[in-house]
């Protein structure tokens, strides 16, 4: 078959910046990206790229295809692909400098003490041992862009070492000095990992748990934990709390097309209750009955992300009972962080759906496009935590006159970074400001309350919740509690 692709070319000796070079090559049906590069190389031997095992095991061939890191030897080639190097220092064309990244990965110092890891140790280590050091995770890590964080695979290695009984030392202080608390839990490293290693959940949060047991949790994170323990909530209530303002059952205006329970989350309950009221207005118009259990508490996300899990099970039990006791089949979340937590960290007897999934499933009410140009910020806990990107865009495109894309990137508010490492969060927020300004949009739309709160501090344009835009597209006034 014939494929036309574009390949990034860059020679630091002669070029000031990379350029995309078009190529059309003949390859076999089912060819991999590496076969395409081989075909180009046979026509132009100056093309530089790496490969070794050609079987997804050495990690040397990682490149970026259409903006996403992949292994060139395992990813199927497609017409129109844009092949670029990973976002790492480029040596030439598609070859990046892997040496500094790989040499900084901490290695185990096995003791000469005759300890043999038990089968259960080996099983616990397994999920962290598959790394092929392709550095795809390092190339996308937001914290590494603004700090000297050693990166996801280094934290993976530190946790792998922590689980190995042959390691004589305790590395958690070292991991902290290498930036353990600068990770925003964006999960991007997990999503791009060709070996599907869940570094945030299986390494970073577990190292933070060890830090917690050793009294090394950041003071600001401890305050949040104390607040959850004493009030059931991770943020203090402002003048109004959503759960105090609403009835338990909100009926739609017309025919009932569906029914969901609503998990409000701490931020929409206490800091941004207007957004949750906007959501109720959208649901009333969409024919969806909303049941709001008043017994619900914090989902525990701020505790899990910061390694403070000693009373997590109590929160989980309360939340599950709050909806299960009412026979609710679908629990809807509007906060991306709560949604990701209920989906990934709970074992729920009900289905959990983001508000954008609910509206896509049951259908939107008739809308009139709001005369603005809007861009969309992907909340990490929605994009990477729940793999939801399509639904919010489709909804937004129906609600505004013009939609413009913006490359996804963590805003810096997650993983306890906004509270515990505000400088890091602010630096990432400023990167969002630049990206937003480049779009030329009038407004930035998102769903996550943490993103909304944080980006608003780092944006020259108004930041709106998708539900607020929908209320406007219904011809109504967004909720106001002033
Ligand atoms: Fe070894 Fe692709 S060549 S992983």
Short mmCIF file of C-alpha atoms and ligand atoms in Angstrom, two decimals:
data_model
loop_
_atom_site.label_atom_id
_atom_site.label_comp_id
_atom_site.label_asym_id
_atom_site.label_seq_id
_atom_site.Cartn_x
_atom_site.Cartn_y
_atom_site.Cartn_z
CA UNK A 1 0.00 0.00 0.00
CA UNK A 2 1.05 3.60 -0.53
CA UNK A 3 1.28 5.97 2.45
CA UNK A 4 1.91 9.69 2.52
CA UNK A 5 3.42 10.93 5.76
CA UNK A 6 5.31 13.90 7.13
CA UNK A 7 8.55 13.39 9.02
CA UNK A 8 10.34 15.91 11.20
CA UNK A 9 13.87 16.68 9.99
CA UNK A 10 16.40 18.58 12.03
CA UNK A 11 20.17 18.74 11.89
CA UNK A 12 21.53 20.97 14.68
CA UNK A 13 24.66 21.65 12.59
CA UNK A 14 22.74 23.24 9.74
CA UNK A 15 19.12 23.94 10.83
CA UNK A 16 17.80 26.58 13.20
CA UNK A 17 14.54 24.68 13.71
CA UNK A 18 12.88 21.40 12.67
CA UNK A 19 10.82 21.19 9.45
CA UNK A 20 8.22 18.64 8.37
CA UNK A 21 9.24 16.78 5.21
CA UNK A 22 6.56 15.07 3.08
CA UNK A 23 7.19 11.50 1.91
CA UNK A 24 5.13 8.94 -0.01
CA UNK A 25 6.32 5.36 0.33
CA UNK A 26 5.23 1.85 -0.61
CA UNK A 27 4.86 -0.53 2.37
CA UNK A 28 3.19 -3.88 3.08
CA UNK A 29 -0.40 -4.02 4.36
CA UNK A 30 -0.32 -3.76 8.20
CA UNK A 31 3.09 -2.04 8.15
CA UNK A 32 4.35 -0.45 11.36
CA UNK A 33 5.65 3.09 11.62
CA UNK A 34 9.15 1.65 11.77
CA UNK A 35 8.60 0.04 8.34
CA UNK A 36 7.64 3.45 6.97
CA UNK A 37 10.81 4.98 8.42
CA UNK A 38 12.85 2.10 6.92
CA UNK A 39 11.24 2.77 3.52
CA UNK A 40 12.10 6.47 3.73
CA UNK A 41 15.61 5.60 4.89
CA UNK A 42 16.15 3.39 1.83
CA UNK A 43 15.45 6.50 -0.29
CA UNK A 44 17.26 8.97 1.98
CA UNK A 45 19.91 7.32 4.16
CA UNK A 46 20.48 10.60 6.06
CA UNK A 47 17.21 10.14 8.03
CA UNK A 48 18.14 9.47 11.66
CA UNK A 49 15.95 7.34 13.92
CA UNK A 50 16.50 4.53 16.40
CA UNK A 51 15.44 0.92 16.62
CA UNK A 52 16.82 -2.26 18.06
CA UNK A 53 14.53 -5.13 19.10
CA UNK A 54 11.74 -4.23 16.63
CA UNK A 55 9.37 -6.02 19.01
CA UNK A 56 8.30 -3.44 21.62
CA UNK A 57 10.87 -4.50 24.16
CA UNK A 58 13.85 -2.13 24.05
CA UNK A 59 12.05 1.24 23.97
CA UNK A 60 14.56 2.78 21.59
CA UNK A 61 12.13 3.56 18.74
CA UNK A 62 9.68 5.82 20.65
CA UNK A 63 8.52 8.77 18.54
CA UNK A 64 5.57 11.15 18.53
CA UNK A 65 2.88 10.38 15.96
CA UNK A 66 0.15 12.97 15.47
CA UNK A 67 1.27 14.47 18.78
CA UNK A 68 1.14 11.25 20.85
CA UNK A 69 4.16 9.18 21.96
CA UNK A 70 4.16 5.64 20.50
CA UNK A 71 6.62 2.85 19.81
CA UNK A 72 7.39 2.97 16.08
CA UNK A 73 7.87 -0.80 15.92
CA UNK A 74 4.46 -1.74 17.36
CA UNK A 75 2.16 1.07 16.17
CA UNK A 76 0.42 0.49 12.86
CA UNK A 77 1.22 3.04 10.16
CA UNK A 78 -1.57 5.16 8.67
CA UNK A 79 -1.87 7.56 5.81
CA UNK A 80 -1.39 11.22 6.75
CA UNK A 81 0.68 10.56 9.89
CA UNK A 82 2.96 13.27 11.20
CA UNK A 83 6.04 11.65 12.74
CA UNK A 84 8.12 13.75 15.13
CA UNK A 85 10.68 13.13 17.86
CA UNK A 86 9.56 12.87 21.48
CA UNK A 87 9.55 16.19 23.34
CA UNK A 88 13.13 15.66 24.56
CA UNK A 89 16.38 17.30 23.41
CA UNK A 90 16.79 16.32 19.75
CA UNK A 91 20.12 14.97 18.49
CA UNK A 92 19.02 14.68 14.86
CA UNK A 93 15.67 14.15 13.09
CA UNK A 94 13.79 11.58 15.24
CA UNK A 95 16.71 10.73 17.51
CA UNK A 96 16.49 12.26 20.97
CA UNK A 97 18.96 12.36 23.83
CA UNK A 98 17.94 9.46 26.07
CA UNK A 99 21.18 9.28 28.02
CA UNK A 100 20.50 11.96 30.63
CA UNK A 101 16.96 10.65 31.25
CA UNK A 102 17.97 7.00 31.54
CA UNK A 103 21.09 7.63 33.61
CA UNK A 104 19.09 9.58 36.20
CA UNK A 105 16.69 6.69 36.91
CA UNK A 106 17.46 5.48 40.46
CA UNK A 107 18.79 1.92 40.61
CA UNK A 108 18.62 -0.61 43.43
CA UNK A 109 21.63 -1.12 45.77
CA UNK A 110 21.06 -4.78 46.63
CA UNK A 111 22.49 -5.72 50.01
CA UNK A 112 24.84 -8.62 50.53
CA UNK A 113 22.56 -10.03 53.21
CA UNK A 114 21.23 -13.22 51.60
CA UNK A 115 17.65 -11.92 51.46
CA UNK A 116 15.64 -13.54 48.68
CA UNK A 117 12.43 -11.76 47.64
CA UNK A 118 9.33 -13.83 48.46
CA UNK A 119 6.77 -14.67 45.78
CA UNK A 120 4.42 -11.99 47.18
CA UNK A 121 7.21 -9.38 46.93
CA UNK A 122 7.76 -10.36 43.31
CA UNK A 123 4.02 -10.08 42.60
CA UNK A 124 3.86 -6.61 44.18
CA UNK A 125 6.88 -5.44 42.19
CA UNK A 126 5.64 -6.85 38.87
CA UNK A 127 3.40 -3.92 37.77
CA UNK A 128 6.38 -1.57 38.14
CA UNK A 129 8.99 -3.74 36.51
CA UNK A 130 7.87 -3.68 32.88
CA UNK A 131 9.45 -0.31 32.05
CA UNK A 132 11.46 -0.37 28.81
CA UNK A 133 12.93 3.12 29.45
CA UNK A 134 11.55 4.61 26.23
CA UNK A 135 11.07 7.91 28.16
CA UNK A 136 7.66 8.54 26.59
CA UNK A 137 6.40 9.38 30.11
CA UNK A 138 9.27 11.81 30.70
CA UNK A 139 8.55 13.53 27.38
CA UNK A 140 4.98 14.42 28.42
CA UNK A 141 5.36 15.10 32.16
CA UNK A 142 4.06 18.64 32.91
CA UNK A 143 5.91 18.99 36.22
CA UNK A 144 9.23 18.31 34.47
CA UNK A 145 8.58 21.29 32.20
CA UNK A 146 8.65 23.73 35.10
CA UNK A 147 10.69 22.06 37.86
CA UNK A 148 13.69 19.76 38.18
CA UNK A 149 11.38 16.84 39.07
CA UNK A 150 13.23 13.65 38.20
CA UNK A 151 10.12 12.35 36.48
CA UNK A 152 7.60 9.53 36.37
CA UNK A 153 9.87 6.62 35.54
CA UNK A 154 12.30 7.65 38.29
CA UNK A 155 9.42 7.63 40.80
CA UNK A 156 8.33 4.27 39.39
CA UNK A 157 11.83 2.98 40.01
CA UNK A 158 11.90 4.40 43.55
CA UNK A 159 8.68 2.56 44.39
CA UNK A 160 9.91 -0.62 42.76
CA UNK A 161 13.02 -0.35 44.96
CA UNK A 162 10.89 0.41 48.05
CA UNK A 163 9.05 -2.89 47.51
CA UNK A 164 12.25 -4.91 47.18
CA UNK A 165 13.41 -6.45 50.48
CA UNK A 166 17.01 -6.56 49.19
CA UNK A 167 17.25 -2.77 49.18
CA UNK A 168 18.98 -1.80 52.43
CA UNK A 169 18.04 1.89 52.49
CA UNK A 170 14.78 3.81 52.62
CA UNK A 171 14.50 5.97 49.55
CA UNK A 172 11.41 8.03 50.37
CA UNK A 173 13.38 11.10 51.50
CA UNK A 174 15.43 10.82 48.30
CA UNK A 175 12.19 10.60 46.25
CA UNK A 176 10.89 13.74 48.01
CA UNK A 177 14.12 15.59 47.19
CA UNK A 178 13.68 14.42 43.58
CA UNK A 179 10.25 16.06 43.39
CA UNK A 180 7.75 13.47 44.65
CA UNK A 181 5.30 16.21 45.69
CA UNK A 182 5.52 18.11 42.39
CA UNK A 183 3.62 15.44 40.44
CA UNK A 184 0.15 16.78 39.60
CA UNK A 185 -1.41 13.29 39.26
CA UNK A 186 -2.35 14.19 35.70
CA UNK A 187 -1.96 10.53 34.66
CA UNK A 188 -0.51 11.51 31.30
CA UNK A 189 2.55 9.28 31.94
CA UNK A 190 0.25 6.28 32.44
CA UNK A 191 -1.74 6.96 29.28
CA UNK A 192 1.32 7.24 27.02
CA UNK A 193 3.19 4.30 28.56
CA UNK A 194 3.51 1.51 25.96
CA UNK A 195 3.58 -0.97 28.85
CA UNK A 196 0.55 0.57 30.58
CA UNK A 197 2.42 1.16 33.85
CA UNK A 198 0.13 3.08 36.20
CA UNK A 199 2.88 5.24 37.67
CA UNK A 200 0.69 7.83 39.46
CA UNK A 201 -1.47 5.27 41.31
CA UNK A 202 1.02 2.46 41.74
CA UNK A 203 4.19 4.46 42.44
CA UNK A 204 3.70 8.14 43.23
CA UNK A 205 0.68 7.79 45.49
CA UNK A 206 2.24 4.74 47.20
CA UNK A 207 5.50 6.63 47.85
CA UNK A 208 3.41 9.46 49.27
CA UNK A 209 1.72 6.90 51.55
CA UNK A 210 5.15 5.80 52.81
CA UNK A 211 6.05 9.48 53.31
CA UNK A 212 2.82 9.88 55.28
CA UNK A 213 3.63 6.95 57.57
CA UNK A 214 7.01 8.55 58.24
CA UNK A 215 5.49 11.95 59.07
CA UNK A 216 6.77 13.56 55.86
CA UNK A 217 3.43 14.68 54.38
CA UNK A 218 3.42 18.38 53.46
CA UNK A 219 1.78 20.49 56.23
CA UNK A 220 -0.79 21.93 53.81
CA UNK A 221 -1.83 18.41 52.79
CA UNK A 222 -2.16 17.43 56.44
CA UNK A 223 -4.53 20.37 56.95
CA UNK A 224 -6.74 19.08 54.13
CA UNK A 225 -6.76 15.62 55.67
CA UNK A 226 -7.71 17.04 59.08
CA UNK A 227 -10.54 19.00 57.47
CA UNK A 228 -11.92 15.88 55.77
CA UNK A 229 -11.65 13.95 59.02
CA UNK A 230 -13.53 16.56 61.06
CA UNK A 231 -16.07 17.84 58.49
CA UNK A 232 -16.28 15.15 55.79
CA UNK A 233 -15.26 17.83 53.28
CA UNK A 234 -11.89 18.84 51.80
CA UNK A 235 -12.74 22.55 51.48
CA UNK A 236 -14.51 24.83 53.90
CA UNK A 237 -18.00 26.00 53.01
CA UNK A 238 -18.47 29.54 51.79
CA UNK A 239 -21.73 31.44 52.29
CA UNK A 240 -23.71 28.75 50.48
CA UNK A 241 -23.36 25.01 50.22
CA UNK A 242 -25.03 23.34 47.25
CA UNK A 243 -26.38 20.44 49.28
CA UNK A 244 -28.16 22.88 51.66
CA UNK A 245 -29.72 24.78 48.78
CA UNK A 246 -31.44 21.97 46.89
CA UNK A 247 -34.17 19.37 47.38
CA UNK A 248 -33.33 15.68 47.37
CA UNK A 249 -35.14 15.06 44.11
CA UNK A 250 -35.10 17.49 41.17
CA UNK A 251 -37.76 16.66 38.61
CA UNK A 252 -37.37 17.59 34.94
CA UNK A 253 -39.74 20.09 33.31
CA UNK A 254 -41.27 17.54 30.93
CA UNK A 255 -41.19 13.81 30.30
CA UNK A 256 -38.68 11.84 32.41
CA UNK A 257 -36.12 10.31 30.06
CA UNK A 258 -33.67 9.15 32.69
CA UNK A 259 -32.65 9.27 36.33
CA UNK A 260 -29.26 9.81 37.94
CA UNK A 261 -27.88 10.32 41.41
CA UNK A 262 -25.60 13.35 41.66
CA UNK A 263 -22.25 13.23 43.42
CA UNK A 264 -21.50 16.91 43.96
CA UNK A 265 -17.92 16.76 45.24
CA UNK A 266 -16.45 19.26 47.71
CA UNK A 267 -15.65 22.07 45.26
CA UNK A 268 -19.08 22.28 43.63
CA UNK A 269 -20.72 21.91 47.03
CA UNK A 270 -18.78 24.62 48.83
CA UNK A 271 -16.86 26.84 46.41
CA UNK A 272 -18.76 26.84 43.12
CA UNK A 273 -22.37 25.86 43.97
CA UNK A 274 -23.67 28.05 41.11
CA UNK A 275 -22.14 25.65 38.59
CA UNK A 276 -23.98 22.71 40.12
CA UNK A 277 -27.22 24.77 40.04
CA UNK A 278 -26.56 25.43 36.35
CA UNK A 279 -26.19 21.68 35.83
CA UNK A 280 -29.59 21.10 37.49
CA UNK A 281 -31.18 23.58 35.09
CA UNK A 282 -29.64 21.72 32.14
CA UNK A 283 -30.91 18.39 33.50
CA UNK A 284 -34.43 19.76 34.03
CA UNK A 285 -34.48 20.81 30.37
CA UNK A 286 -32.92 17.51 29.21
CA UNK A 287 -35.63 15.40 30.92
CA UNK A 288 -33.33 13.87 33.52
CA UNK A 289 -34.43 13.41 37.13
CA UNK A 290 -31.59 14.14 39.54
CA UNK A 291 -31.48 12.58 43.01
CA UNK A 292 -29.15 14.30 45.45
CA UNK A 293 -28.25 12.23 48.48
CA UNK A 294 -27.42 14.56 51.35
CA UNK A 295 -25.34 11.90 53.13
CA UNK A 296 -22.54 12.02 50.59
CA UNK A 297 -19.09 13.17 51.72
CA UNK A 298 -15.71 13.90 50.13
CA UNK A 299 -14.77 11.16 47.64
CA UNK A 300 -11.30 11.00 49.18
CA UNK A 301 -9.42 12.09 46.07
CA UNK A 302 -7.34 14.76 47.87
CA UNK A 303 -6.32 12.08 50.39
CA UNK A 304 -5.49 9.37 47.84
CA UNK A 305 -3.42 11.73 45.67
CA UNK A 306 -1.40 12.90 48.68
CA UNK A 307 -0.92 9.47 50.27
CA UNK A 308 -3.20 10.01 53.28
CA UNK A 309 -5.41 6.97 53.10
CA UNK A 310 -5.84 5.92 56.76
CA UNK A 311 -9.60 6.67 56.87
CA UNK A 312 -10.38 6.41 53.17
CA UNK A 313 -12.48 3.26 53.58
CA UNK A 314 -14.95 5.11 55.85
CA UNK A 315 -15.50 7.75 53.17
CA UNK A 316 -15.95 5.12 50.48
CA UNK A 317 -18.49 3.22 52.56
CA UNK A 318 -20.52 6.37 53.34
CA UNK A 319 -20.60 7.43 49.68
CA UNK A 320 -21.54 4.02 48.36
CA UNK A 321 -24.32 3.70 50.93
CA UNK A 322 -25.60 7.22 50.19
CA UNK A 323 -26.53 6.13 46.65
CA UNK A 324 -26.97 2.37 46.99
CA UNK A 325 -29.62 2.78 49.74
CA UNK A 326 -31.74 4.79 47.29
CA UNK A 327 -31.47 2.14 44.59
CA UNK A 328 -29.63 4.50 42.26
CA UNK A 329 -28.23 2.81 39.15
CA UNK A 330 -26.22 5.71 37.70
CA UNK A 331 -24.23 8.18 39.76
CA UNK A 332 -23.32 11.31 37.82
CA UNK A 333 -20.23 13.34 38.62
CA UNK A 334 -19.44 16.83 37.43
CA UNK A 335 -16.03 17.18 39.06
CA UNK A 336 -13.45 15.35 36.94
CA UNK A 337 -11.42 14.44 40.02
CA UNK A 338 -14.40 12.90 41.84
CA UNK A 339 -15.42 11.04 38.67
CA UNK A 340 -11.95 9.57 38.19
CA UNK A 341 -11.82 8.59 41.86
CA UNK A 342 -15.24 6.89 41.88
CA UNK A 343 -14.40 5.08 38.63
CA UNK A 344 -10.80 4.09 39.36
CA UNK A 345 -10.40 3.95 43.14
CA UNK A 346 -13.83 2.65 44.21
CA UNK A 347 -15.62 -0.61 43.59
CA UNK A 348 -19.14 0.74 43.16
CA UNK A 349 -22.37 -1.25 42.87
CA UNK A 350 -23.65 1.49 40.51
CA UNK A 351 -22.41 2.92 37.21
CA UNK A 352 -20.50 6.19 37.43
CA UNK A 353 -20.84 8.65 34.55
CA UNK A 354 -19.47 12.12 33.95
CA UNK A 355 -22.11 14.77 33.26
CA UNK A 356 -20.92 14.95 29.63
CA UNK A 357 -21.49 11.20 29.24
CA UNK A 358 -24.98 11.51 30.78
CA UNK A 359 -25.96 14.31 28.39
CA UNK A 360 -24.54 12.40 25.42
CA UNK A 361 -26.43 9.28 26.47
CA UNK A 362 -29.85 10.89 27.17
CA UNK A 363 -29.58 13.75 24.67
CA UNK A 364 -29.23 17.51 24.89
CA UNK A 365 -32.22 19.84 25.12
CA UNK A 366 -32.71 22.22 22.13
CA UNK A 367 -29.98 24.88 22.19
CA UNK A 368 -29.35 28.23 20.56
CA UNK A 369 -25.68 28.84 19.92
CA UNK A 370 -24.12 31.46 22.18
CA UNK A 371 -22.33 34.06 19.97
CA UNK A 372 -18.79 33.48 21.28
CA UNK A 373 -15.59 31.74 20.21
CA UNK A 374 -14.76 29.14 22.83
CA UNK A 375 -11.82 26.87 23.45
CA UNK A 376 -11.85 23.83 25.72
CA UNK A 377 -9.43 22.88 28.48
CA UNK A 378 -9.26 19.10 28.99
CA UNK A 379 -9.25 18.38 32.75
CA UNK A 380 -6.56 15.71 33.29
CA UNK A 381 -8.87 13.67 35.49
CA UNK A 382 -11.38 13.60 32.64
CA UNK A 383 -8.99 13.11 29.70
CA UNK A 384 -6.43 10.81 31.31
CA UNK A 385 -8.37 9.65 34.38
CA UNK A 386 -11.61 8.77 32.54
CA UNK A 387 -10.50 8.93 28.89
CA UNK A 388 -13.28 11.37 28.05
CA UNK A 389 -12.39 13.94 25.40
CA UNK A 390 -15.02 13.64 22.67
CA UNK A 391 -18.25 14.23 24.60
CA UNK A 392 -17.48 17.67 26.10
CA UNK A 393 -16.25 18.92 22.71
CA UNK A 394 -19.36 17.69 20.89
CA UNK A 395 -21.58 19.33 23.50
CA UNK A 396 -19.63 22.59 23.41
CA UNK A 397 -19.68 22.73 19.61
CA UNK A 398 -23.49 22.60 19.77
CA UNK A 399 -23.61 25.39 22.37
CA UNK A 400 -21.31 28.05 20.91
CA UNK A 401 -20.96 29.75 17.54
CA UNK A 402 -17.26 28.87 17.10
CA UNK A 403 -15.05 26.28 18.74
CA UNK A 404 -11.25 26.36 18.54
CA UNK A 405 -8.96 23.60 19.73
CA UNK A 406 -6.21 24.05 22.29
CA UNK A 407 -3.51 21.42 22.92
CA UNK A 408 -4.23 19.50 26.13
CA UNK A 409 -1.87 20.18 29.02
CA UNK A 410 -2.19 19.92 32.79
CA UNK A 411 -3.10 23.29 34.38
CA UNK A 412 -1.15 22.44 37.54
CA UNK A 413 -4.00 22.32 40.05
CA UNK A 414 -4.12 18.57 40.73
CA UNK A 415 -2.32 16.07 42.93
CA UNK A 416 -2.20 18.47 45.87
CA UNK A 417 0.24 20.66 43.92
CA UNK A 418 -1.90 23.79 44.05
CA UNK A 419 -2.09 23.61 47.84
CA UNK A 420 1.29 22.05 48.59
CA UNK A 421 3.57 23.45 45.86
CA UNK A 422 1.85 26.69 44.74
CA UNK A 423 4.86 27.91 42.71
CA UNK A 424 4.78 24.79 40.56
CA UNK A 425 1.02 25.11 40.09
CA UNK A 426 1.41 28.78 39.13
CA UNK A 427 4.17 28.02 36.61
CA UNK A 428 1.95 25.44 34.90
CA UNK A 429 -0.98 27.88 35.07
CA UNK A 430 1.12 30.43 33.19
CA UNK A 431 1.77 27.88 30.43
CA UNK A 432 -2.00 27.57 30.11
CA UNK A 433 -2.28 31.35 29.80
CA UNK A 434 0.09 31.26 26.80
CA UNK A 435 -1.83 28.40 25.18
CA UNK A 436 -5.20 30.11 25.77
CA UNK A 437 -3.98 33.40 24.31
CA UNK A 438 -2.73 31.59 21.19
CA UNK A 439 -6.23 30.28 20.45
CA UNK A 440 -7.73 33.77 20.20
CA UNK A 441 -10.90 32.43 21.91
CA UNK A 442 -13.26 34.74 23.85
CA UNK A 443 -13.82 32.20 26.61
CA UNK A 444 -12.22 29.05 28.01
CA UNK A 445 -14.61 26.24 28.84
CA UNK A 446 -13.89 23.34 31.16
CA UNK A 447 -15.80 21.04 33.51
CA UNK A 448 -13.49 20.44 36.45
CA UNK A 449 -13.90 22.94 39.31
CA UNK A 450 -10.22 22.71 40.26
CA UNK A 451 -9.18 23.58 36.68
CA UNK A 452 -11.76 26.37 36.51
CA UNK A 453 -10.58 27.88 39.78
CA UNK A 454 -6.91 27.62 38.93
CA UNK A 455 -7.01 28.63 35.26
CA UNK A 456 -9.13 31.69 36.07
CA UNK A 457 -6.14 32.98 38.07
CA UNK A 458 -3.90 32.45 35.02
CA UNK A 459 -6.14 33.48 32.16
CA UNK A 460 -6.84 36.79 30.48
CA UNK A 461 -10.20 35.38 29.28
CA UNK A 462 -13.20 34.28 31.34
CA UNK A 463 -13.23 30.61 32.30
CA UNK A 464 -16.69 29.03 32.17
CA UNK A 465 -18.08 25.71 33.20
CA UNK A 466 -19.64 23.77 30.32
CA UNK A 467 -22.95 23.70 32.26
CA UNK A 468 -22.99 27.50 32.51
CA UNK A 469 -22.49 27.77 28.75
CA UNK A 470 -25.35 25.30 28.24
CA UNK A 471 -27.65 27.38 30.46
CA UNK A 472 -26.84 30.37 28.26
CA UNK A 473 -27.50 28.27 25.16
CA UNK A 474 -30.91 27.48 26.68
CA UNK A 475 -31.56 31.23 26.66
CA UNK A 476 -31.47 31.46 30.45
CA UNK A 477 -29.42 33.31 33.01
CA UNK A 478 -26.72 31.30 34.79
CA UNK A 479 -27.26 30.84 38.52
CA UNK A 480 -26.04 33.62 40.79
CA UNK A 481 -25.88 33.52 44.57
CA UNK A 482 -24.61 37.08 45.14
FE1 LIG B 1 12.65 -1.92 20.51
FE2 LIG B 1 10.71 -0.59 19.25
S1 LIG B 1 12.64 -1.18 18.47
S2 LIG B 1 10.79 -1.16 21.32
#
